[in-house]
Short mmCIF file of C-alpha atoms in Angstrom, two decimals:
data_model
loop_
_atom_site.label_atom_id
_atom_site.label_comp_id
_atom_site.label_asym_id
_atom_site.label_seq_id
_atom_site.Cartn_x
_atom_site.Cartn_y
_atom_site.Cartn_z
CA UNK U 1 183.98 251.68 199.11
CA UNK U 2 184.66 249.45 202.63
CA UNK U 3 183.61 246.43 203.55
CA UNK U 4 182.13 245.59 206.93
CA UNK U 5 185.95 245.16 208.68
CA UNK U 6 186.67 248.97 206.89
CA UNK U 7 189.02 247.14 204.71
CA UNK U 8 188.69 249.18 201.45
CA UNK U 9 187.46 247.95 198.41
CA UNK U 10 187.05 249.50 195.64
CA UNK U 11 186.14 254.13 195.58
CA UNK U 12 183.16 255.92 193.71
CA UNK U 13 184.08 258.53 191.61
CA UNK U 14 181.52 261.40 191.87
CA UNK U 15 180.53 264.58 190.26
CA UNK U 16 177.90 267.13 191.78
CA UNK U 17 177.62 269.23 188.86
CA UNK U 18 174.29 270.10 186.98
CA UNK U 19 173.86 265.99 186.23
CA UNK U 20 175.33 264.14 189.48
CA UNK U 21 177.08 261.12 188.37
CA UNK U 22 178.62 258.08 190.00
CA UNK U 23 181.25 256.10 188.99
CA UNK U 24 182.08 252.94 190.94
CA UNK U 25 185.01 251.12 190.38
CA UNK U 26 186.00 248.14 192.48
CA UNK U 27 189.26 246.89 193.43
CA UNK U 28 188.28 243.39 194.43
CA UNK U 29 185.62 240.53 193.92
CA UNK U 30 183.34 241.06 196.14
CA UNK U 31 179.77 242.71 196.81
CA UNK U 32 179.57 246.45 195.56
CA UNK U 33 178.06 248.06 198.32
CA UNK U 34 179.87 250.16 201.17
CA UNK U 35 179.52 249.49 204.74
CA UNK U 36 179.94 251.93 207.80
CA UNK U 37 179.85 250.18 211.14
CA UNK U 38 180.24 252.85 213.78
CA UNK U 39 177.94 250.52 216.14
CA UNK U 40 178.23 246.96 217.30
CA UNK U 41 176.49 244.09 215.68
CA UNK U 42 173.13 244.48 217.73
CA UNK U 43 172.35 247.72 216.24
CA UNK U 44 169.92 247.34 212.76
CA UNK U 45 171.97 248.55 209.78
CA UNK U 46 170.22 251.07 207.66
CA UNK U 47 170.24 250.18 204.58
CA UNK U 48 170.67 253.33 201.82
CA UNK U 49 171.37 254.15 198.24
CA UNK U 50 174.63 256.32 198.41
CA UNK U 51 177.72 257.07 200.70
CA UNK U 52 176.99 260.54 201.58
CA UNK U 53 173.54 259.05 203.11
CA UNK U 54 175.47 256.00 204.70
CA UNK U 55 178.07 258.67 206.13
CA UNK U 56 175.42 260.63 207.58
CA UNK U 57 173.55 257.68 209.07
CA UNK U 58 176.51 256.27 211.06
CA UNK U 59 176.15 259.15 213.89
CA UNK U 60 173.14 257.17 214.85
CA UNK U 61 173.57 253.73 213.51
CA UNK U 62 175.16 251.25 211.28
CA UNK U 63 174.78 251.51 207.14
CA UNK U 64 175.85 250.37 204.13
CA UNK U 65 175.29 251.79 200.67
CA UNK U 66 174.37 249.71 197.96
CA UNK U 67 175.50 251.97 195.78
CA UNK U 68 172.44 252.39 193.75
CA UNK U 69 169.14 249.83 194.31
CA UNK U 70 170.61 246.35 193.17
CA UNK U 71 170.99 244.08 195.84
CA UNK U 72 173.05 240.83 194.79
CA UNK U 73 172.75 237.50 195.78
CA UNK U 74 176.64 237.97 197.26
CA UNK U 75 175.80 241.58 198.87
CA UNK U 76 172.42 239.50 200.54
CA UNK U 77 175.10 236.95 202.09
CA UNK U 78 177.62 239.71 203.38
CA UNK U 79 174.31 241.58 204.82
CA UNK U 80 173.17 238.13 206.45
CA UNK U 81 175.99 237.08 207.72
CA UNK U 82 177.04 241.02 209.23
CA UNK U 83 174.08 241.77 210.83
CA UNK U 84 171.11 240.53 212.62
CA UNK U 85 168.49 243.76 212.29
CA UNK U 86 168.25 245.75 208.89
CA UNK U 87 166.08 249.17 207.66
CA UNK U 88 165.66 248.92 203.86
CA UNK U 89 165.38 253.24 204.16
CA UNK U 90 166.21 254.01 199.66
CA UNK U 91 165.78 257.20 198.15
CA UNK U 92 161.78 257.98 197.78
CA UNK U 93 161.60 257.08 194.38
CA UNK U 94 162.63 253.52 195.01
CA UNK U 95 160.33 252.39 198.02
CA UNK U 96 158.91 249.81 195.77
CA UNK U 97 162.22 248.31 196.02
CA UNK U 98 163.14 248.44 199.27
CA UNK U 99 159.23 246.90 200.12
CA UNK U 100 160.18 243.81 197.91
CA UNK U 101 163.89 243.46 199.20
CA UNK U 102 161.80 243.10 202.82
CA UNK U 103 159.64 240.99 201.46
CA UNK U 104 162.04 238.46 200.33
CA UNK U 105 164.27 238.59 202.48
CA UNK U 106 162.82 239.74 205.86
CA UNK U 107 163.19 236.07 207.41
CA UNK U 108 166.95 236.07 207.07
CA UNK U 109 166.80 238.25 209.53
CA UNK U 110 165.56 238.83 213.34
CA UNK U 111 164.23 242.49 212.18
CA UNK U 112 163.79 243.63 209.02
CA UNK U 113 161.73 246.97 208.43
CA UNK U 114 161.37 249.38 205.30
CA UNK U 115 161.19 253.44 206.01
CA UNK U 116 159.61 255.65 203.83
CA UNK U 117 161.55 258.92 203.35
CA UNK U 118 160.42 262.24 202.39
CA UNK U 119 163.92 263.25 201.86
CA UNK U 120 167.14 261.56 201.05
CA UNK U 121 168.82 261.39 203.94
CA UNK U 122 172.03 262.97 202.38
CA UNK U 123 169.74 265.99 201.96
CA UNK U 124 168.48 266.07 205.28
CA UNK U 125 168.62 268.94 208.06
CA UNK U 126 170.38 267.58 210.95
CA UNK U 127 167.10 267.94 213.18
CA UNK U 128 165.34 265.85 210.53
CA UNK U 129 167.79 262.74 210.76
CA UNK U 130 168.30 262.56 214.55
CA UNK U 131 164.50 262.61 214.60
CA UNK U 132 164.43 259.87 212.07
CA UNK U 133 167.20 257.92 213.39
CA UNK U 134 165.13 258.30 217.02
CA UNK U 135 162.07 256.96 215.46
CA UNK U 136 164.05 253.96 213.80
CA UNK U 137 165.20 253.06 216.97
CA UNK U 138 162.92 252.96 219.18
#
């Protein structure tokens, strides 16, 4: 788990067996979500619900994981004051969630969109995401 600098802070523990788990376990105070900044600070930051996702994002743009669908009030801040334009893109099942985290919060923000995915990105074909991440940024 890394912060926006890639200073790490805290690790999941994970098991892909017939019930995937997650464990996360955090080595400091501070917001429990895991950031991958492969961009600078003018690109939007997709916003996802697990690492692999986050990892596979970064070819094409910023993310962070929230590691799950709970946004804190101290993950908001660290998301406000990192970056300008965010894409609220969680697993189909919770779109609800990521439609109410825009609408709260979109005016924090210069840009902030929600994406409705068919398929996680984690589980994506590679032709899928760089057509999604082309959309998204255009």
């Amino acid at each position: 788990i890394l912060d926006s600098r890639n200073n790490r802070r805290g690790c999941v523990l994970r098991s892909f067996h017939r019930n995937p788990k997650s464990i996360n376990r955090m080595e400091k105070h501070e917001p429990c979500m895991s950031w991958y900044m492969g961009h600078g600070k003018k690109v939007p930051v997709i916003i996802v619900e697990d690492i692999p996702s986050a990892v596979r994002a970064v070819q094409y743009m910023n993310s962070v994981a929230l590691l799950g669908v709970t946004l804190t009030d101290d993950g908001l801040t660290e998301l406000v004051n990192t970056t300008e334009h965010v894409i609220w893109a969680l697993d189909n099942d919770a779109f609800q969630k990521g439609q109410e985290y825009n609408s709260a919060h979109n005016l924090l923000f210069k840009t902030s969109n929600v994406e409705l995915l068919n398929t996680d990105i984690k589980d994506m074909k590679e032709e899928q995401l760089c057509d999604l991440m082309l959309k998204l940024q255009s």
